[in-house]
Coordinates of C-alpha atoms in Angstrom, one line a residue:
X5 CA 0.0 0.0 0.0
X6 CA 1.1 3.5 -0.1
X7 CA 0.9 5.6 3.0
X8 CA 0.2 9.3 1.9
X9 CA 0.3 12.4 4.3
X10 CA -0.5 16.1 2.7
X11 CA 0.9 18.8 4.5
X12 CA 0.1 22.4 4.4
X13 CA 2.3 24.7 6.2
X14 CA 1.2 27.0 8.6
X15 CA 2.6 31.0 8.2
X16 CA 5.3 30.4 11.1
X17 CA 7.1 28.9 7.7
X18 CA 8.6 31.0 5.5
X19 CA 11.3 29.0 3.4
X20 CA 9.2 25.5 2.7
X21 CA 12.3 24.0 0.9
X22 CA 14.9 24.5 4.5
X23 CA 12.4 21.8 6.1
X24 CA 12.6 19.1 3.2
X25 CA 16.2 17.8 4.5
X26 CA 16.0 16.9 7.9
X27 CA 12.3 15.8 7.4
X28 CA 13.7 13.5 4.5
X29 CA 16.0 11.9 7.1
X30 CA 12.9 11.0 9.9
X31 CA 11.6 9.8 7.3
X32 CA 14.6 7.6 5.7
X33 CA 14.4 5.8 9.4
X34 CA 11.2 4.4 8.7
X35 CA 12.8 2.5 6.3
X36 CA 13.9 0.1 9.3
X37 CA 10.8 -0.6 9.9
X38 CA 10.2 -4.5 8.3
X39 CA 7.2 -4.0 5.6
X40 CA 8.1 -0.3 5.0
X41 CA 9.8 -0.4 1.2
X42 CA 10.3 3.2 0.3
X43 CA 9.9 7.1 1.2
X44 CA 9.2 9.9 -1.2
X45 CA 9.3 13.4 -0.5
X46 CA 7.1 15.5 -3.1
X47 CA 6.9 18.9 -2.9
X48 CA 4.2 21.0 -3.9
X49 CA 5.1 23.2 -7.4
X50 CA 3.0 26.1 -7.3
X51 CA 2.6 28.2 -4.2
X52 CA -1.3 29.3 -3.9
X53 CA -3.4 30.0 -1.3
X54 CA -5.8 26.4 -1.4
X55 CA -2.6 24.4 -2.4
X56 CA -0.9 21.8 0.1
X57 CA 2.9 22.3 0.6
X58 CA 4.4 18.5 1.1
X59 CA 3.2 15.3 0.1
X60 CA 4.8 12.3 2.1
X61 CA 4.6 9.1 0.4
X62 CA 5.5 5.7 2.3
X63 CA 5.1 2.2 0.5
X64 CA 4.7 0.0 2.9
X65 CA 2.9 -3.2 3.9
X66 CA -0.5 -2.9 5.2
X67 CA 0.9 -5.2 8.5
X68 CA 3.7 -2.1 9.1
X69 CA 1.2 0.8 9.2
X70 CA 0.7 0.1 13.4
X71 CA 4.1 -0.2 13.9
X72 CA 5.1 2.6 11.9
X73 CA 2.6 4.3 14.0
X74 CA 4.2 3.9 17.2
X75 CA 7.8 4.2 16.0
X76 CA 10.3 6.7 17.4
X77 CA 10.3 8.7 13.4
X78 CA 7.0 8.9 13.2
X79 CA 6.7 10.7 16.8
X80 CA 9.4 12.6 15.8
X81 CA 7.7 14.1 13.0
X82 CA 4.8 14.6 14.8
X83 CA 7.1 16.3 17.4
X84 CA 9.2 18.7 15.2
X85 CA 6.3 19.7 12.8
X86 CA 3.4 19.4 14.5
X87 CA 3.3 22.8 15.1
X88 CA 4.2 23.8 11.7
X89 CA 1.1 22.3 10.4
X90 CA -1.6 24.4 9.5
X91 CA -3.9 21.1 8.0
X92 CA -2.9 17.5 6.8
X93 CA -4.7 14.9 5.0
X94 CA -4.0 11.1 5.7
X95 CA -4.8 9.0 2.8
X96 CA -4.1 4.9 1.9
X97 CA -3.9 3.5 -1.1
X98 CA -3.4 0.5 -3.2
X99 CA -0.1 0.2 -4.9

């Protein structure tokens, strides 16, 4: 499955692109995680008003989501960028 998470920045961010780095690494982690297969970072294009910023996409196996859930990364994201968040969206797909 792929695990998707759609960020939209709040205004305490100003330079969208400084943050992609060191949330690519938490994310890179997960990749220790048995079931999780790969982590893509897609940033958004074209900065407008009603447009989402970041788009997290994890492959994974359905069986890793709860673990990946309760790992140290993904409380570290929540952690470090919680705050930062004006709105997400949480979506699962097939591959």
């Amino acid at each position: 499955m792929k695990h998707h998470i759609i960020v939209k920045w709040n205004e305490k961010v100003t330079d969208k692109k400084a943050l992609l780095p060191d949330i690519q690494k938490i994310f890179d982690g997960t990749l220790e995680i048995p079931g999780i297969h790969a982590v893509s970072l897609v940033p958004n294009i074209i900065d407008r008003p009603n447009r989402y910023d970041l788009m997290i996409v994890i492959s994974m196996d359905e069986e890793a989501l709860p673990v990946y859930d309760k790992c140290s990364y993904h409380h570290q994201w929540k952690d470090n960028y919680g705050a930062l968040i004006e709105s997400k969206a949480i979506f699962d797909s097939e591959d």
